PDB file of C-alpha atoms in Angstrom:
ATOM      1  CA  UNK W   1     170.269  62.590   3.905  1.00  0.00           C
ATOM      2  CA  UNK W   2     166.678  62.980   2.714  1.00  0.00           C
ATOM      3  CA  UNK W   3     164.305  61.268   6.114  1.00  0.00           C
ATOM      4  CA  UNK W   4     162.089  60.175   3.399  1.00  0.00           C
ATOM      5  CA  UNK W   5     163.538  57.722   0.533  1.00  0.00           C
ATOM      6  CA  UNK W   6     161.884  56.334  -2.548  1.00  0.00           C
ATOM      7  CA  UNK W   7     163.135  53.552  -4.730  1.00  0.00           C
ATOM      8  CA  UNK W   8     162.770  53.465  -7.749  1.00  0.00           C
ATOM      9  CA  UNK W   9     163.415  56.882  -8.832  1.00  0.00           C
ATOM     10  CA  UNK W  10     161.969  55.992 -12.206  1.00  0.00           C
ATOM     11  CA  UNK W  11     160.075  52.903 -12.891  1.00  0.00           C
ATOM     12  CA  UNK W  12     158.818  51.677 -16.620  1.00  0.00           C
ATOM     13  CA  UNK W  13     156.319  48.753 -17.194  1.00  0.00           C
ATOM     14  CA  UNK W  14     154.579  46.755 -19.454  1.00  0.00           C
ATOM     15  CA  UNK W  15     150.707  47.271 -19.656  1.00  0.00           C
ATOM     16  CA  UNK W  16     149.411  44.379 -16.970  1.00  0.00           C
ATOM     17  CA  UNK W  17     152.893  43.949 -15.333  1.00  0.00           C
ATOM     18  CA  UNK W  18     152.928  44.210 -11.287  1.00  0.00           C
ATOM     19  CA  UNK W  19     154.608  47.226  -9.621  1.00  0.00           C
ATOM     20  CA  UNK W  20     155.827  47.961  -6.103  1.00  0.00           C
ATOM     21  CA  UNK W  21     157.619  51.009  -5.485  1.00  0.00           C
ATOM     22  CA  UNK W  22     159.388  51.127  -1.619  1.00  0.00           C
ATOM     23  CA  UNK W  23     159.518  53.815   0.442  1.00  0.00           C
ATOM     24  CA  UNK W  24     161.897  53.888   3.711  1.00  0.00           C
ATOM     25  CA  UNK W  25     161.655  56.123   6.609  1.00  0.00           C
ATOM     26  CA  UNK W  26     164.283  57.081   9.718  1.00  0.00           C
ATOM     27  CA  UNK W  27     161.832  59.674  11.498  1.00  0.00           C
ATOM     28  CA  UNK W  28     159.116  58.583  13.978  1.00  0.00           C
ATOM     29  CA  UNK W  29     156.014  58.752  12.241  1.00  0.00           C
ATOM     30  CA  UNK W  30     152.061  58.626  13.367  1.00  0.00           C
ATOM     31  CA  UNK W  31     151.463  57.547   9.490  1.00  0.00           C
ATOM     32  CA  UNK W  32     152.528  56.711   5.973  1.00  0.00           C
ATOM     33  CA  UNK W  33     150.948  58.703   3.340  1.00  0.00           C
ATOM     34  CA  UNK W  34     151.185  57.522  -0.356  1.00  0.00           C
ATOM     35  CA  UNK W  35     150.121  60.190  -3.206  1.00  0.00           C
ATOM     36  CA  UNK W  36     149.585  60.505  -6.942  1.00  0.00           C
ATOM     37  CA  UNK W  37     150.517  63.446  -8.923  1.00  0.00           C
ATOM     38  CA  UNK W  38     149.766  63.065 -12.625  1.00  0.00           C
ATOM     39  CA  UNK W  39     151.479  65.001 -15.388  1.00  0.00           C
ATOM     40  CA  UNK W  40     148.880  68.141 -14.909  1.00  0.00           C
ATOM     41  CA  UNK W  41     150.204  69.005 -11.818  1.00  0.00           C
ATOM     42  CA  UNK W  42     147.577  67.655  -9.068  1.00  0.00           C
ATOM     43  CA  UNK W  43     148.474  66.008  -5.982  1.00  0.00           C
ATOM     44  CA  UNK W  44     145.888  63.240  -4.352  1.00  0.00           C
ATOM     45  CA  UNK W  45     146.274  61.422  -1.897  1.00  0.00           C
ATOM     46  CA  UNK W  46     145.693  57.147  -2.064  1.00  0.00           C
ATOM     47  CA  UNK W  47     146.555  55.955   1.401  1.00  0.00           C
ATOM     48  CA  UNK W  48     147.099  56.548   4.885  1.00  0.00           C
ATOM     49  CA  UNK W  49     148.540  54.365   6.755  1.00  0.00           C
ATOM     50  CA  UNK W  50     149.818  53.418  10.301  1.00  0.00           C
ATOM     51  CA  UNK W  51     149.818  49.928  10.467  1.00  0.00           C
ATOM     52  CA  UNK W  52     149.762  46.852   8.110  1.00  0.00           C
ATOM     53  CA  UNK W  53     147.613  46.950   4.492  1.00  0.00           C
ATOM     54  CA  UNK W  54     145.325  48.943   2.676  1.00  0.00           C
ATOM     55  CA  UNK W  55     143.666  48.127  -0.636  1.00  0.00           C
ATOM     56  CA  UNK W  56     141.778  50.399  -3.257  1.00  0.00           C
ATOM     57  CA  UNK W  57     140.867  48.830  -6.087  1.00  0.00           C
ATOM     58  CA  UNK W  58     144.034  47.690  -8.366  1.00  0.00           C
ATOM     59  CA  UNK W  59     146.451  49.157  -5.360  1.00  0.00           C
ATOM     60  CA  UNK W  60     147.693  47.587  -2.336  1.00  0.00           C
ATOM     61  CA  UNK W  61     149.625  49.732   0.454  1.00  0.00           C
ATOM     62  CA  UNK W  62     151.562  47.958   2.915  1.00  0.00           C
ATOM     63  CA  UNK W  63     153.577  49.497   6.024  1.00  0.00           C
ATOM     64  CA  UNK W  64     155.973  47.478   8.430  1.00  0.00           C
ATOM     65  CA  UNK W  65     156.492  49.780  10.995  1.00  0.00           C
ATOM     66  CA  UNK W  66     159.308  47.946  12.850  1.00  0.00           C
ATOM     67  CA  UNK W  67     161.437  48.079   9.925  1.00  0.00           C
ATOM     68  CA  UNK W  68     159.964  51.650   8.756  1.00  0.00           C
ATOM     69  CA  UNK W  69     159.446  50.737   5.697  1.00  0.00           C
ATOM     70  CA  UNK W  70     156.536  50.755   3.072  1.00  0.00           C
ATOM     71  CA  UNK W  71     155.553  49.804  -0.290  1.00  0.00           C
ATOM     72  CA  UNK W  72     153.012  50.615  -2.833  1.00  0.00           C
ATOM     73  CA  UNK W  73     151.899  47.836  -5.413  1.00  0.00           C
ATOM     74  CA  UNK W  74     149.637  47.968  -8.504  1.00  0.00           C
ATOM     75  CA  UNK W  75     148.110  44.978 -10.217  1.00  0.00           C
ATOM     76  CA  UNK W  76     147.140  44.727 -13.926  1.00  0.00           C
ATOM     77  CA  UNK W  77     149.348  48.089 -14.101  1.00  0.00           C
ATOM     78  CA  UNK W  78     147.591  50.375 -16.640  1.00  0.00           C
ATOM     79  CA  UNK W  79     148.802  53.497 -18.818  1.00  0.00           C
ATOM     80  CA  UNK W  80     146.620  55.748 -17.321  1.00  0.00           C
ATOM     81  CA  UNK W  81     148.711  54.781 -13.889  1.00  0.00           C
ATOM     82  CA  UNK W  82     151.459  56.535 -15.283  1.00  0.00           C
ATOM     83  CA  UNK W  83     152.383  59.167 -12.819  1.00  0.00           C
ATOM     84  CA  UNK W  84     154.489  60.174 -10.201  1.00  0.00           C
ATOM     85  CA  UNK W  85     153.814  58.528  -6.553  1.00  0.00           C
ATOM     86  CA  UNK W  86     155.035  60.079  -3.399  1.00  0.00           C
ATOM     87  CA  UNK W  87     155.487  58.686  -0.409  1.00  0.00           C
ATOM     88  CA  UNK W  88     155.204  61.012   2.344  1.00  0.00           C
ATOM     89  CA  UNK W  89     155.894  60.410   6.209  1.00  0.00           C
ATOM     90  CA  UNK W  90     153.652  62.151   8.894  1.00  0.00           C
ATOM     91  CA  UNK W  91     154.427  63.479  12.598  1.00  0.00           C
ATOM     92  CA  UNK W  92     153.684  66.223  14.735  1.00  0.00           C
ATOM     93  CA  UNK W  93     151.236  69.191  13.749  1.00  0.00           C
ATOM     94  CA  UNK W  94     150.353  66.377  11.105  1.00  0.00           C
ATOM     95  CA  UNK W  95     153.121  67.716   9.414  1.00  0.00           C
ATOM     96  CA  UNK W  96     154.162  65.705   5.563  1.00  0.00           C
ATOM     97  CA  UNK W  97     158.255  65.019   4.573  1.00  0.00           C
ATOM     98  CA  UNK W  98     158.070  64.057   1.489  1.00  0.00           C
ATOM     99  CA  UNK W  99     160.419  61.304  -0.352  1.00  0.00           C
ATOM    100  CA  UNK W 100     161.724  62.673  -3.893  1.00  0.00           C
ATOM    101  CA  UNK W 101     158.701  60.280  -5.564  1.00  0.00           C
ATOM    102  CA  UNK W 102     158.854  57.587  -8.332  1.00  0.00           C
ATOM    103  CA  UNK W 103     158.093  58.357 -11.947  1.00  0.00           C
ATOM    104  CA  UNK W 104     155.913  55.594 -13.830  1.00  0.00           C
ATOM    105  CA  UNK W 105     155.368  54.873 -16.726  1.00  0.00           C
ATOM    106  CA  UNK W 106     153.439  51.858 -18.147  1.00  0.00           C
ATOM    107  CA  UNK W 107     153.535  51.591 -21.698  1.00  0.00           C
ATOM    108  CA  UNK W 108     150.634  49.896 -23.909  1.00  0.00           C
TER     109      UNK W 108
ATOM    110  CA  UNK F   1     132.592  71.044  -2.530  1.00  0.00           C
ATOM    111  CA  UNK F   2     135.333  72.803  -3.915  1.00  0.00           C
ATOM    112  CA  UNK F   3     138.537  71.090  -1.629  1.00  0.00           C
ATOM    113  CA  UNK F   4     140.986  73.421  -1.863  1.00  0.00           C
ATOM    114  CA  UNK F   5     141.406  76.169  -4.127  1.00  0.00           C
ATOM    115  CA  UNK F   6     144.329  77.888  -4.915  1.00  0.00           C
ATOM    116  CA  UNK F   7     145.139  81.204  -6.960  1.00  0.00           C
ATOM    117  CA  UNK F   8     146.646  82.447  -8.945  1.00  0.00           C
ATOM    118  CA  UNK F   9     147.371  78.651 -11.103  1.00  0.00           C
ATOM    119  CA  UNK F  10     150.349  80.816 -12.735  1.00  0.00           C
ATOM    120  CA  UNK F  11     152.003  83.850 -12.796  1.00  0.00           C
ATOM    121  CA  UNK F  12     155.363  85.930 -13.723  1.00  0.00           C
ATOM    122  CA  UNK F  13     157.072  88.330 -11.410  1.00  0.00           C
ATOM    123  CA  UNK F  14     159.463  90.475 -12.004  1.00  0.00           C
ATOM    124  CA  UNK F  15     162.903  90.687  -9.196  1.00  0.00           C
ATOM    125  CA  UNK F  16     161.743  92.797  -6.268  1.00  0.00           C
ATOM    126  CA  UNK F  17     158.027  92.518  -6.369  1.00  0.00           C
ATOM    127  CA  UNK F  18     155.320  91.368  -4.505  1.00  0.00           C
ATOM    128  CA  UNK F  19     152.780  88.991  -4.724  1.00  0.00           C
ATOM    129  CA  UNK F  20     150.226  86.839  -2.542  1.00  0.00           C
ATOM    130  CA  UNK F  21     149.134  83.666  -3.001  1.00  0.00           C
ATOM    131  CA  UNK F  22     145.657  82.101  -1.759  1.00  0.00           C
ATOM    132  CA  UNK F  23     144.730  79.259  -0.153  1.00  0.00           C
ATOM    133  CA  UNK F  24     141.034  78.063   0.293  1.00  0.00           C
ATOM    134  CA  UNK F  25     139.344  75.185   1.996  1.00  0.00           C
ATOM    135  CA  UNK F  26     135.710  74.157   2.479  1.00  0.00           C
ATOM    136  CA  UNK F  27     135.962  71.209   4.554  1.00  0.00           C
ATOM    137  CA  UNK F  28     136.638  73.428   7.802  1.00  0.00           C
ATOM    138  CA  UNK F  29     140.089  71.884   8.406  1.00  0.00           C
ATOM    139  CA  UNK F  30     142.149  72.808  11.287  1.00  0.00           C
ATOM    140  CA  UNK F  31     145.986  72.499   9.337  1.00  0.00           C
ATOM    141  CA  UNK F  32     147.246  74.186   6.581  1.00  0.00           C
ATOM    142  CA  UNK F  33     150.015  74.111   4.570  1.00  0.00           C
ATOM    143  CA  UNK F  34     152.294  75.576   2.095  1.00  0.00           C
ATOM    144  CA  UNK F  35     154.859  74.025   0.477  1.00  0.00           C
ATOM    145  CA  UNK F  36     156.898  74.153  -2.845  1.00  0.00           C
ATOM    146  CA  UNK F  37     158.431  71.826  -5.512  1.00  0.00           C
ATOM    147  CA  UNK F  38     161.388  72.053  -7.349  1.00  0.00           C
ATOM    148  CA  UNK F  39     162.993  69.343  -9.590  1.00  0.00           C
ATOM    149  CA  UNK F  40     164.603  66.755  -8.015  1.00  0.00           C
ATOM    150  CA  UNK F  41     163.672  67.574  -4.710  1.00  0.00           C
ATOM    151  CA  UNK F  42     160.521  66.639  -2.874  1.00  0.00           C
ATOM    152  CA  UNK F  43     157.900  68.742  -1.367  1.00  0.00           C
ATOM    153  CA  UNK F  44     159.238  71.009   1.094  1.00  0.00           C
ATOM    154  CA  UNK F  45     157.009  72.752   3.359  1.00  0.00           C
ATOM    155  CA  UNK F  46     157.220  76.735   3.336  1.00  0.00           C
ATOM    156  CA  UNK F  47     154.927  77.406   6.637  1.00  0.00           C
ATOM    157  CA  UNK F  48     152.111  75.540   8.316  1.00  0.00           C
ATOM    158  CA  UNK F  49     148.873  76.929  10.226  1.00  0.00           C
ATOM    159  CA  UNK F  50     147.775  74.671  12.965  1.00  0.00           C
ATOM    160  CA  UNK F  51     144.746  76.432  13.385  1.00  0.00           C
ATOM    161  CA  UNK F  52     142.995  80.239  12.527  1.00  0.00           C
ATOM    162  CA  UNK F  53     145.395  83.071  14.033  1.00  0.00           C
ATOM    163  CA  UNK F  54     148.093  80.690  13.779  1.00  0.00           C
ATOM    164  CA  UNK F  55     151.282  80.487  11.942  1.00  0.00           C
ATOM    165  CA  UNK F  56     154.772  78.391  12.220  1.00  0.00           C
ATOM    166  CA  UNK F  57     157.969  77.909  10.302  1.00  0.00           C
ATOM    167  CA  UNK F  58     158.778  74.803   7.841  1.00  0.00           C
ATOM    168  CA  UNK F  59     161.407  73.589   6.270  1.00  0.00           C
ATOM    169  CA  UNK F  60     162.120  76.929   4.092  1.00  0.00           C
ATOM    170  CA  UNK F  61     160.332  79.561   5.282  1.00  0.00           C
ATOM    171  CA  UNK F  62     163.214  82.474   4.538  1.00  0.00           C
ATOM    172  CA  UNK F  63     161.584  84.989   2.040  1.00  0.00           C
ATOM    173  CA  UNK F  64     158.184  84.036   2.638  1.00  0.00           C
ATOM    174  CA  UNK F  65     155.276  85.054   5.490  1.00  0.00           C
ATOM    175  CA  UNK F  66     152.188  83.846   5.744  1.00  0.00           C
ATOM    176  CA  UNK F  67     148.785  84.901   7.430  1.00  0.00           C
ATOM    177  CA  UNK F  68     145.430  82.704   8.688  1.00  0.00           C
ATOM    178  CA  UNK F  69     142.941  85.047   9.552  1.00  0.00           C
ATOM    179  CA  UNK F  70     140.019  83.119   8.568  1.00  0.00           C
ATOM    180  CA  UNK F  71     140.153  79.360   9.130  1.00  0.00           C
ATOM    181  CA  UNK F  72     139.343  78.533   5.553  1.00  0.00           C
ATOM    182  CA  UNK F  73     141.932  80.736   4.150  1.00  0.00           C
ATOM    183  CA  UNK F  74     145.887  80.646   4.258  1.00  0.00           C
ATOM    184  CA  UNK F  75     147.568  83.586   2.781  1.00  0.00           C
ATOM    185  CA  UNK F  76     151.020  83.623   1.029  1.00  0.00           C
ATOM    186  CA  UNK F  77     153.488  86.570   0.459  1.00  0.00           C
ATOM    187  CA  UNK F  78     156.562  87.294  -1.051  1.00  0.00           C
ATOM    188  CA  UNK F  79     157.253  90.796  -0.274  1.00  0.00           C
ATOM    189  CA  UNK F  80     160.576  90.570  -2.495  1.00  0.00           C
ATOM    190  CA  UNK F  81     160.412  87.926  -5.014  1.00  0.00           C
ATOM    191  CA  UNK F  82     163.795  86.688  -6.182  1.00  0.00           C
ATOM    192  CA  UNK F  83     164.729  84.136  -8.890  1.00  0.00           C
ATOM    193  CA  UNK F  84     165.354  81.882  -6.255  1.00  0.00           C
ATOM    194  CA  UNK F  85     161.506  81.560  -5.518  1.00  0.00           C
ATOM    195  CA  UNK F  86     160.713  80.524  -8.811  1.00  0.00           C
ATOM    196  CA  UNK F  87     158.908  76.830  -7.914  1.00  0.00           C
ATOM    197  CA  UNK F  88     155.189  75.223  -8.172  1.00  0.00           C
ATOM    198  CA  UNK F  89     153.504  76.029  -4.814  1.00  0.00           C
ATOM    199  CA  UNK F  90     150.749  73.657  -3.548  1.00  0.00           C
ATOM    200  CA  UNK F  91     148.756  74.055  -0.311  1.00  0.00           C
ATOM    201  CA  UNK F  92     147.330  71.732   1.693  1.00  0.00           C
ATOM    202  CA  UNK F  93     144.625  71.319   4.187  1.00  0.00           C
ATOM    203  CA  UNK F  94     143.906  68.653   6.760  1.00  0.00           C
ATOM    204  CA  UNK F  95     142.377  67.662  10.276  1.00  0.00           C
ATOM    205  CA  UNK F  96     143.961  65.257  12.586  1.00  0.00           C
ATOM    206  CA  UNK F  97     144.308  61.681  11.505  1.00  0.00           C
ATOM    207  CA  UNK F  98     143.186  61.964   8.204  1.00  0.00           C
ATOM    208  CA  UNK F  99     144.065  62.192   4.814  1.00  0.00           C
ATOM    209  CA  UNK F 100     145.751  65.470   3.100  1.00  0.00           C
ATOM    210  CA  UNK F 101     144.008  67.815   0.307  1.00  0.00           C
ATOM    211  CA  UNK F 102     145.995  70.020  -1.699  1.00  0.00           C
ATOM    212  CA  UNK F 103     145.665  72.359  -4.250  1.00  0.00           C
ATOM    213  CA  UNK F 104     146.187  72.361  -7.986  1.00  0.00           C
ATOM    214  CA  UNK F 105     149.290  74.199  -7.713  1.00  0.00           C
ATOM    215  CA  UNK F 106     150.706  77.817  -8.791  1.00  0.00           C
ATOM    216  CA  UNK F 107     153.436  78.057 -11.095  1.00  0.00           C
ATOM    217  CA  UNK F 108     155.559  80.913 -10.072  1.00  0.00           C
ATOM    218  CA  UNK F 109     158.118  82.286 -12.436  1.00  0.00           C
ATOM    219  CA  UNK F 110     160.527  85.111 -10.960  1.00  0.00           C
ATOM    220  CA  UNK F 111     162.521  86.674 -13.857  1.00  0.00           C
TER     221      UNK F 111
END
């Protein structure tokens, strides 16, 4: 069983619909990390997280660590936020496992 | 500043040869990483360099070895590629408590 899950494994939207994509965890962890990789290849990171929100812009990162469990929401959902997102959780040597990540797409 | 910078971005191999990927960061980061991605799977993490002169296992480490002489670079060899280590291969840089860089990714193809 993967330490790291992601649900959904594929997720497809309306342009301006709201998204939240979970993320569950059964390791300790000294953070939550949420990435973007976009069709290209890239990998960049959006949030880290140990404890409670985040916001950037359109996205919102929340973390309850008590119930190990995090989500990522967009607002307004766009198609250029068509990606994959990864949640990854973070312990010693600052050390990443992964979840599987979410594929979005928001169509116009 | 460049981040990090890996090459080659692609590259075939034939069984049984030998290749090195590099890893380069400007932002004088203490960790490194390498990991790979296959399809369906997440990022799995190859070996990992807490610091310069030193190396430790990951998750898959079998048919790989790495090397961190410099602190900006992080070196990684197949000495015997198989079709098994066909995968996209990012590294990643970081210092404690704070976010994760990677690279653009190679595309490795072992035929």
């Amino acid at each position: 069983k993967n330490e790291v899950e992601q649900s959904p494994q594929n997720l497809t939207a309306q342009e301006g619909e709201f998204i939240t994509i979970n993320c569950s965890y059964s390791v300790g962890i000294s953070a939550l990390h949420w990435l973007q990789q976009h069709p290209g290849g890239g990998i960049v990171s959006l949030f880290m997280l140990s404890s409670g929100k985040k916001k950037h812009g359109r996205l919102i990162a929340t973390i309850n660590i008590q119930e190990k469990h995090s989500s990522l929401h967009i607002t307004a959902s766009h198609p250029r936020d068509s990606a994959v997102y990864i949640c990854a959780a973070q312990g010693g040597s600052e050390k990443l496992v992964f979840g599987k990540g979410t594929k979005l797409t928001v169509n116009p | 500043n460049a981040g990090v910078t890996q090459t080659p971005k692609f590259r075939v191999l034939k069984t049984g040869q030998s290749m090195t990927l590099l890893c380069a960061q400007d932002m004088n980061h203490e960790y490194m990483y390498w990991y790979r991605q296959d399809p369906g799977m997440g990022l799995r993490l190859i070996h990992y360099s807490v610091g310069e002169g030193t190396t430790a296992k990951g998750e898959v480490p079998d048919g790989y070895n790495v090397s961190r002489l410099k602190k900006q670079n992080f070196l990684l060899g197949l000495e015997s590629a198989a079709p098994s280590q066909t995968s996209v291969y990012f590294c990643a840089s970081s210092r404690t408590g704070a976010e994760a860089f990677f690279g653009q990714g190679t595309r490795l193809t072992v035929v």
